[in-house]
Coordinates of C-alpha atoms in Angstrom, one line a residue:
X376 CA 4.8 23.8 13.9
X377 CA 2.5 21.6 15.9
X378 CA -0.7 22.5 17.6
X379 CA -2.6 21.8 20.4
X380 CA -5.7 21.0 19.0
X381 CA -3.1 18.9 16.4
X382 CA -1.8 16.7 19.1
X383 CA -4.9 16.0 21.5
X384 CA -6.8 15.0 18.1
X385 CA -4.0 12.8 16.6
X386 CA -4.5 9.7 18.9
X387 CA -8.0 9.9 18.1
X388 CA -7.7 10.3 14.6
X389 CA -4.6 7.4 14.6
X390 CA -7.4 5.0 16.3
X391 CA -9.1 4.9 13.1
X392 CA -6.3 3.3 10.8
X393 CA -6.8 0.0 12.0
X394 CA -8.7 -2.4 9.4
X395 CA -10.6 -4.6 12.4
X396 CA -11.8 -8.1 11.9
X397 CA -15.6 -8.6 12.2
X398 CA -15.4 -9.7 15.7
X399 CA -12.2 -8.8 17.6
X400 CA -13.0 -9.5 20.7
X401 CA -12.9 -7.4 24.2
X402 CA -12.5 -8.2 27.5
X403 CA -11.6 -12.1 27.3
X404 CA -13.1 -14.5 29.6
X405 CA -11.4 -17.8 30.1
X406 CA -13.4 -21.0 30.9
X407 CA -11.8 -24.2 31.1
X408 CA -14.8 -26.5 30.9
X409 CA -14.5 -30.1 29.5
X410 CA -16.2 -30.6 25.8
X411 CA -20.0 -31.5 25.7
X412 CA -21.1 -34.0 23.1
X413 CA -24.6 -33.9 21.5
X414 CA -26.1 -35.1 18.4
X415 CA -25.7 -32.6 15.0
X416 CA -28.4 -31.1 13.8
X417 CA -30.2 -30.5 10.7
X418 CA -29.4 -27.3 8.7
X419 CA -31.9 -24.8 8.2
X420 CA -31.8 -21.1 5.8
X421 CA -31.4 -18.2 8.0
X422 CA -33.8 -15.0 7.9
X423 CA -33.5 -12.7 5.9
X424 CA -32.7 -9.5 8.5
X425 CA -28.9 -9.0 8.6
X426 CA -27.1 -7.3 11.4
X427 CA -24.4 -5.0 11.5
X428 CA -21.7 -5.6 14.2
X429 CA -21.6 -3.4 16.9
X430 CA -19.0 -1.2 18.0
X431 CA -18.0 -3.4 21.4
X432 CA -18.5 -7.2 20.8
X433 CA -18.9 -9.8 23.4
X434 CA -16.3 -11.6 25.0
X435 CA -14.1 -14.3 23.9
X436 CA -13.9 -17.8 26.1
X437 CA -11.5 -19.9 25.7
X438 CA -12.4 -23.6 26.1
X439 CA -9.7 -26.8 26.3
X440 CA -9.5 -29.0 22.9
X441 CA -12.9 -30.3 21.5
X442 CA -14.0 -33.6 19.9
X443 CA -12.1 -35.5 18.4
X444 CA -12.5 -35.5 14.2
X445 CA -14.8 -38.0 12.7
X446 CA -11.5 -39.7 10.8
X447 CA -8.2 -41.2 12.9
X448 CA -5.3 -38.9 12.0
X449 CA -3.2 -39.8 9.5
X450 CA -0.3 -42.2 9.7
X451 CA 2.1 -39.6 7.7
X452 CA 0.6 -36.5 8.7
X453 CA 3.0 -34.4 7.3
X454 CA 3.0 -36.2 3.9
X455 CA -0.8 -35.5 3.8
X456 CA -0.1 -32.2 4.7
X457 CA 2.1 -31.6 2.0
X458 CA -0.5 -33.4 -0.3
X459 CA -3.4 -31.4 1.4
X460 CA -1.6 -27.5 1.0
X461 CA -2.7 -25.7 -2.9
X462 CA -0.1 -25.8 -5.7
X463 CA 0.1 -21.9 -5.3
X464 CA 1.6 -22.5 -1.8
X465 CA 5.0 -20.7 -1.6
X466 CA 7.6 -21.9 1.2
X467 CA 5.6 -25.2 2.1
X468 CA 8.0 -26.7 4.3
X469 CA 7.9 -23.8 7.0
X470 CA 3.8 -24.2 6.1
X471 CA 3.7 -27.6 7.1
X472 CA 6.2 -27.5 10.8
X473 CA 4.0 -24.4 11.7
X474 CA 1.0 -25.7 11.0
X475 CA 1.9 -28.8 12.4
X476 CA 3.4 -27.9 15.6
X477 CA 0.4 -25.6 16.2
X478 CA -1.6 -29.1 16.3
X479 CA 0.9 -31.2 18.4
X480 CA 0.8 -27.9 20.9
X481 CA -2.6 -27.7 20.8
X482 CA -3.8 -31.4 20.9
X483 CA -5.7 -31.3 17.7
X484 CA -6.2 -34.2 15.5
X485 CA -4.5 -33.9 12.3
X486 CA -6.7 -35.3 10.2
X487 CA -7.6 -34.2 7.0
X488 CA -11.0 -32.7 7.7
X489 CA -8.9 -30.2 9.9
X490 CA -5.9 -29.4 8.2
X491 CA -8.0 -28.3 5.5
X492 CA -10.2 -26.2 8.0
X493 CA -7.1 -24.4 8.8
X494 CA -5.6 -24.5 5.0
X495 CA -8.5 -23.0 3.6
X496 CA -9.2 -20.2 6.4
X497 CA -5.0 -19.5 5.7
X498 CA -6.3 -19.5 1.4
X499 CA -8.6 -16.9 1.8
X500 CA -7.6 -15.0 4.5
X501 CA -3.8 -14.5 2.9
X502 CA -3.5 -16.7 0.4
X503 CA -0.5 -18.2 2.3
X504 CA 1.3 -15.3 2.9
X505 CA 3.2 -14.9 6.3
X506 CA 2.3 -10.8 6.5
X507 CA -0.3 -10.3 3.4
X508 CA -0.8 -7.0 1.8
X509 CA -3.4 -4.6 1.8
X510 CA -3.5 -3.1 -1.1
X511 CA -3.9 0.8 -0.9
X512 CA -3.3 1.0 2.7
X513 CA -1.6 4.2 3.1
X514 CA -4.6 5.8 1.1
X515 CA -6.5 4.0 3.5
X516 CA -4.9 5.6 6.6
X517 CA -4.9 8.6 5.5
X518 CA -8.2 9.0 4.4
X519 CA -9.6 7.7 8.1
X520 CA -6.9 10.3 9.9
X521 CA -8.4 13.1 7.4
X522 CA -12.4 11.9 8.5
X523 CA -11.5 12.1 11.9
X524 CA -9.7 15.2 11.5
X525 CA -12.0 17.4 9.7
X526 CA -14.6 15.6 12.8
X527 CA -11.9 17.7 15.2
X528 CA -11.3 20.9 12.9
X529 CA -7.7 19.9 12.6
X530 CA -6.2 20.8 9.2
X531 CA -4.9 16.8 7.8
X532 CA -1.8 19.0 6.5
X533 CA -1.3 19.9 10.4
X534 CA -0.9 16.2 11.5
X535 CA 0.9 15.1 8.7
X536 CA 3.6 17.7 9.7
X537 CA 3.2 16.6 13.2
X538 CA 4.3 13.1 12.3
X539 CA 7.3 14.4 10.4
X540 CA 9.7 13.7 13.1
X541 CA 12.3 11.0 12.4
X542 CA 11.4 7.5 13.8
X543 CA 14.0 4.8 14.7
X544 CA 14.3 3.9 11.4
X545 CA 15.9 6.9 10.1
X546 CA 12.3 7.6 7.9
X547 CA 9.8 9.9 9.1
X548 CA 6.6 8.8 10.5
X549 CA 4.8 10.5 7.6
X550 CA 7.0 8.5 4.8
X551 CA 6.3 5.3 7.0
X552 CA 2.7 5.8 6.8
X553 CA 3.0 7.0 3.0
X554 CA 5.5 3.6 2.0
X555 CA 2.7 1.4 3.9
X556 CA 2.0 -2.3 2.3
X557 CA 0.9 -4.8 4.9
X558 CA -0.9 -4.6 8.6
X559 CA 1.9 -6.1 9.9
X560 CA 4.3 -3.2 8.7
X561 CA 1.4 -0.5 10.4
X562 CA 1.3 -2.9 13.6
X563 CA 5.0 -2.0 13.8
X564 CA 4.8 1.7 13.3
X565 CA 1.9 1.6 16.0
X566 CA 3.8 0.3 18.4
X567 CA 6.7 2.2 18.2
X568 CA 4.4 5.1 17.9
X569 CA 2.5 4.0 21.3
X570 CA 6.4 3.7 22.6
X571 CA 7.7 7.1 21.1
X572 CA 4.2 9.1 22.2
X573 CA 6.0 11.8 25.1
X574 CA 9.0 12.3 21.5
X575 CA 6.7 12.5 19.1
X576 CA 4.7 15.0 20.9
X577 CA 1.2 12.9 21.1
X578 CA -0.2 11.9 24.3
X579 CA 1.1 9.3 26.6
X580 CA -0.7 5.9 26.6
X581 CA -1.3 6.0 23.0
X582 CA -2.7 2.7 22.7
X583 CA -1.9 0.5 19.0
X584 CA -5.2 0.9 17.4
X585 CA -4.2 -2.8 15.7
X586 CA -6.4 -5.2 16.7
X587 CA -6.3 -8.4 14.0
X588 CA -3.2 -9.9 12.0
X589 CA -1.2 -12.9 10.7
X590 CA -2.4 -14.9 8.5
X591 CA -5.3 -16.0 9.5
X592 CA -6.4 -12.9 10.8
X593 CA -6.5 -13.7 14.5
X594 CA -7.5 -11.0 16.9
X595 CA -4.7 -9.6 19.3
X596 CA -7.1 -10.0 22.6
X597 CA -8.2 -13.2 21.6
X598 CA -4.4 -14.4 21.4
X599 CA -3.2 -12.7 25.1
X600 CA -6.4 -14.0 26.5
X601 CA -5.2 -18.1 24.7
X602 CA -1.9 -17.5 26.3
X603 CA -3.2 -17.1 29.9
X604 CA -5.4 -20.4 29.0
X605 CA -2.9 -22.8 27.0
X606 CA 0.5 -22.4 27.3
X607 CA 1.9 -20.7 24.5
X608 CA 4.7 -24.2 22.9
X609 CA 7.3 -21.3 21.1
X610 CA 9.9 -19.0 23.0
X611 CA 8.7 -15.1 22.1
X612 CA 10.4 -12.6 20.1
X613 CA 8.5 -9.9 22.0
X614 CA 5.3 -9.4 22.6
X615 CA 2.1 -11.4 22.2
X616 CA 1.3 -9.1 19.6
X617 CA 3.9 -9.9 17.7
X618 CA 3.6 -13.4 17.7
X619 CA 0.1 -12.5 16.4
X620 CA 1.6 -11.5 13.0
X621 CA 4.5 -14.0 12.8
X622 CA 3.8 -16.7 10.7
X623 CA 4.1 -19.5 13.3
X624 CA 2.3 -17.5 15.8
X625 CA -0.8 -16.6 13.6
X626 CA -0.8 -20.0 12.4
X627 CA -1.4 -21.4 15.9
X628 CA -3.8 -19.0 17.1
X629 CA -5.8 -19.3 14.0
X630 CA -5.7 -22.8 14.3
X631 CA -6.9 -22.4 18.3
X632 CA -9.5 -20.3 18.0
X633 CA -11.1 -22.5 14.7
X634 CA -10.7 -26.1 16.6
X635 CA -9.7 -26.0 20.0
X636 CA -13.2 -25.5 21.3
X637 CA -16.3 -27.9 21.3
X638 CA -19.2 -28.1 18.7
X639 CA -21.7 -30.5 17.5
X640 CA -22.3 -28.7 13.7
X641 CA -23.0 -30.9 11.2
X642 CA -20.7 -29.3 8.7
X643 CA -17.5 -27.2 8.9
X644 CA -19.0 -24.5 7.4
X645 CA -20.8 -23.3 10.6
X646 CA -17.1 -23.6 12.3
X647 CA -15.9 -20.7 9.6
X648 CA -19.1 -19.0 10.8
X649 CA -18.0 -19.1 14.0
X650 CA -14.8 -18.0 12.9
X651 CA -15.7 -14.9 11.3
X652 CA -18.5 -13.9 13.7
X653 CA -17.3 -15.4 17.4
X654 CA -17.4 -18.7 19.0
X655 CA -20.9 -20.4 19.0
X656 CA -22.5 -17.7 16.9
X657 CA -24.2 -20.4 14.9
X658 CA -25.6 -22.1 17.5
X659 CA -26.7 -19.0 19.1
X660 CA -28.2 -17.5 15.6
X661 CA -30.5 -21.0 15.7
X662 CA -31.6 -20.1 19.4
X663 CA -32.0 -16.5 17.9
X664 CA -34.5 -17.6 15.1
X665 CA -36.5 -20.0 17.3
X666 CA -36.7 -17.8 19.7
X667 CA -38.4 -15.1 17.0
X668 CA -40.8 -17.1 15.8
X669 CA -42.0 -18.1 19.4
X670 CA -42.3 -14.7 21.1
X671 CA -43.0 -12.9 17.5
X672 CA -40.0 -10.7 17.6
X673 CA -37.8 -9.4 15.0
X674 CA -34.5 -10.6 15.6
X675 CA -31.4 -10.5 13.2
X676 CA -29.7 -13.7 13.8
X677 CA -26.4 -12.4 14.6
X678 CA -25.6 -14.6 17.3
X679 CA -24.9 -12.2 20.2
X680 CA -27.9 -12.6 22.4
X681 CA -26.7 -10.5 25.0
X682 CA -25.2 -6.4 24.7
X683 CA -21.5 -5.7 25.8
X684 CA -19.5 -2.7 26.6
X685 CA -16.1 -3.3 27.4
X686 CA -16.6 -6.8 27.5
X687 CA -19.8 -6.8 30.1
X688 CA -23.3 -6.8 29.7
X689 CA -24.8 -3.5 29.1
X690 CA -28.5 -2.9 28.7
X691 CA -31.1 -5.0 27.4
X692 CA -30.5 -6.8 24.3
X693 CA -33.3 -7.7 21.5
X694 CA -33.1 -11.5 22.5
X695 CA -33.8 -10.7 26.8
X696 CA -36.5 -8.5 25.8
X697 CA -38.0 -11.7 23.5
X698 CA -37.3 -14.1 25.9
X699 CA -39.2 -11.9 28.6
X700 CA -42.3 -12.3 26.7
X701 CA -42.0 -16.3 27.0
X702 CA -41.9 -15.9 30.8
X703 CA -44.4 -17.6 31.3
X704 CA -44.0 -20.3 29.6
X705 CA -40.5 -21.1 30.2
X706 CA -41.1 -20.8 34.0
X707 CA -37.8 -19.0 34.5
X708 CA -37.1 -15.9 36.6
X709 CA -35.2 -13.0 35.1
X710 CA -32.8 -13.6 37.3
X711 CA -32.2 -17.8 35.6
X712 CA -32.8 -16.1 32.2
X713 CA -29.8 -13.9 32.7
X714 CA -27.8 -16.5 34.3
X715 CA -28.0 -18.8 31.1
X716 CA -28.1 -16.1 28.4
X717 CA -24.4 -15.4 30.0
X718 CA -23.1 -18.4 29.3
X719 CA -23.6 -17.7 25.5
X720 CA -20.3 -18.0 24.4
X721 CA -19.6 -21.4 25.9
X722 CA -19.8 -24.7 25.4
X723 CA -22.7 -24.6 28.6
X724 CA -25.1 -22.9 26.8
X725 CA -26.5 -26.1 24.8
X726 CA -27.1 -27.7 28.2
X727 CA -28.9 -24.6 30.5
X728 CA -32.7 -24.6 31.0
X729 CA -33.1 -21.9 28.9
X730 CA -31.8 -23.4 25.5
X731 CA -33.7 -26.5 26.1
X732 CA -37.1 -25.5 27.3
X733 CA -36.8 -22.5 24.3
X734 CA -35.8 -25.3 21.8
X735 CA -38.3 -27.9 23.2
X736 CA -41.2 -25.8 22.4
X737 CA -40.1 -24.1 19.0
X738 CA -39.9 -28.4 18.0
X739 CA -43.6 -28.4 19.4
X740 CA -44.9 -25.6 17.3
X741 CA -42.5 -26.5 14.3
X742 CA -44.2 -30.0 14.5
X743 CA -40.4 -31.1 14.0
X744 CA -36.9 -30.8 15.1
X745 CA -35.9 -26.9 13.9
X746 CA -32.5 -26.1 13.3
X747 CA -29.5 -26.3 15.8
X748 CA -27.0 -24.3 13.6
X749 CA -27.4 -21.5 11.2
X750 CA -25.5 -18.7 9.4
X751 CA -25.0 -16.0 11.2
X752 CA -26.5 -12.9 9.0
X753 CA -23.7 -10.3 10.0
X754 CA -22.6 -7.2 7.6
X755 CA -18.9 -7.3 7.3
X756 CA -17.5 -3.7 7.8
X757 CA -13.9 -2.7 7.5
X758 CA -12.2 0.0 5.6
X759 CA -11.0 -2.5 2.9
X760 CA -14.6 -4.1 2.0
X761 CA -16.3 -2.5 -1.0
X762 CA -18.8 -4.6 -1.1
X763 CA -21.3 -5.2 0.9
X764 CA -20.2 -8.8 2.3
X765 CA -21.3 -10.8 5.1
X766 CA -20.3 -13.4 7.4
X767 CA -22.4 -15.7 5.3
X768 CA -20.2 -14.8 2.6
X769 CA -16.9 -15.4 4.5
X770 CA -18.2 -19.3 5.4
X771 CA -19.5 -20.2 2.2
X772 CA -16.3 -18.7 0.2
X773 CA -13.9 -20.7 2.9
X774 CA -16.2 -24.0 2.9
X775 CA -15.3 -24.2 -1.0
X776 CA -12.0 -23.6 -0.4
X777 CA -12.5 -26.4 2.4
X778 CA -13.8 -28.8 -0.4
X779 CA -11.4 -28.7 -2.9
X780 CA -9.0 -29.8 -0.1
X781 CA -10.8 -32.4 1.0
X782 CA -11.1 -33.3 -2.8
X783 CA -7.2 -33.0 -3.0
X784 CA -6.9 -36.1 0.0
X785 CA -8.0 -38.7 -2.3

């Protein structure tokens, strides 16, 4: 009934089901430096060349709490909570304690400029629902488990009786896959799956091809990497992982990875950026676009200045080989290039050599102050876009979400 061919190519073919956020990151690396404070800058439109993400983004770094907002919290924060959340909002009580106890945990101020940051990243991300569905997702799975295997030769009717075999539920693996409605229902099959691999007949160390959940569609690695940063306030019903696609858990590492890390943007809208594309992506896409129209290079501002693999530098990325050409005029070696184009995905960066002598004379040539955040121009690509969407998209979509919030405070 089964195959070898079959069962080698299924946890390949399996590693395609999962519907990725544009940046789940690899490789986490914690820093635990203390906030930097700067003035914000003045917004500028980003050029026109957009980037697709690539395969293995850079690390995540997890930095302590940020700033605090430019208004005192609230004196009844859970009354402006409940005033703050959109009529549509089923459940609101267990909205407001998670959402809530995910700012007490994680030292954020609760004022309304931030509760609606999280509240309208929760809108459009799930429309407040714990474990949203995907509609179509078993068409979805199958159709990337059939790519991959006609890639392998393997008939799709050959795995699909492969995965006929009873899981603990009593249903096949096949009708689970088939009855399919949310990611948090295919997280679980996963893992059992990766559990199960010697019974089922597929190889051992299966890994869970799931790498984004919850409500706020929080990565899994960014999550275990917060955890060994912050302590994590609620007692775990398994794994990080799962606390990923609870409600209470997505909540609060949404909430982390979109405050709990310092900025100096002039507008929210660069922090949904940042959400969608990685920390500091903004601020790096500025850097990116100064930095192209001093050495004359074509860079997409995507905000990754360096090239990962596995969550380490690999290669030569389009920014070194730009910055190269200002050598000379930045008066850096390669080896103080590298050392501040590595600290990219910090807080840091703002402060190294290299961002301010590569700012200083992109001002000078400007003839005026350029731009210190802008959109990242990113290509969203998941098996569930469509269309053809971008991270530009995502942070202009959630900022008017973010205003009618704010408009809802009074």
């Amino acid at each position: 009934m089964k195959s070898t061919a079959s069962l080698l190519g299924l946890s390949v073919l399996l590693g395609a089901c999962a519907t990725p956020a544009p940046t789940p990151p690899q490789a986490p690396v914690i820093s635990t430096q203390p906030p930097a404070a700067s003035a914000p800058a003045a917004e500028s439109k980003p050029p026109a060349a957009v980037a697709v993400l690539p395969q293995t983004p850079p690390p995540v770094v997890i930095t302590p709490p940020g700033t605090p907002a430019p208004r005192p919290p609230a004196a009844n924060p859970r009354q402006l909570l409940g005033k703050l959340m959109p009529a549509a909002a089923r459940q609101r009580d267990s909205w407001r304690d998670d959402i809530l106890g995910a700012f007490g945990a994680l030292q954020l101020q609760p004022s309304a400029e931030n509760l609606c940051a999280v509240i309208a990243v929760i809108e459009q991300e799930s429309s407040f629902q714990a474990d949203p569905a995907v509609p179509g997702l078993p068409r979805i799975v199958w159709g990337k488990i059939g790519e991959k295997a006609g890639g392998y030769y393997v008939p799709l009717g050959l795995v699909k009786t492969a995965l006929l075999k009873k899981s603990r539920d009593g249903r096949s693996y096949k009708e689970r896959i088939d009855s399919l409605r949310t990611e948090g229902e295919m997280n679980d099959l996963f893992e059992e799956m990766a559990v199960e691999a010697r019974n089922i007949g597929l190889p051992v160390g299966m890994k869970n091809p799931i790498r984004t959940g919850g409500p706020m569609q929080v990565s899994v690695e960014f999550a275990e990497a917060h955890v060994r940063a912050w302590p994590y306030p609620y007692p775990r019903r398994g794994s990080v992982r799962s606390e990923v696609f609870s409600q209470r858990g997505g909540v609060y590492f949404g909430s982390a990875i979109l405050l709990q890390y310092p900025v100096n943007y002039s507008s929210m809208l660069y922090r949904f950026a940042d959400f969608n594309a990685g920390r500091y992506s903004s601020r790096n896409a500025a850097f990116q676009q100064a930095l192209a129209s001093l050495s004359g290079s074509r860079l997409a501002p995507d905000g990754d200045l360096l090239r990962y693999d596995n969550g380490t530098t690999a290669g030569i990325s389009s920014s070194q080989k730009a910055v190269a050409k200002l050598r000379g005029k930045l008066q850096m070696s390669d080896a103080d290039i590298l050392r501040d184009l590595k600290l990219e995905k910090n807080a840091g960066f703002a402060d190294s050599p290299l961002y301010r002598k590569v700012m200083q004379l992109a001002d000078a040539q400007a003839g005026k102050r350029v731009a210190r955040e802008v959109l990242p121009q990113i290509r969203l690509q998941s098996p569930k876009i469509t269309r053809k969407l971008t991270t530009a998209w995502f942070a202009e979509r959630v900022n008017g979400r973010y205003q009618q919030c704010l408009g809802r405070a009074g």
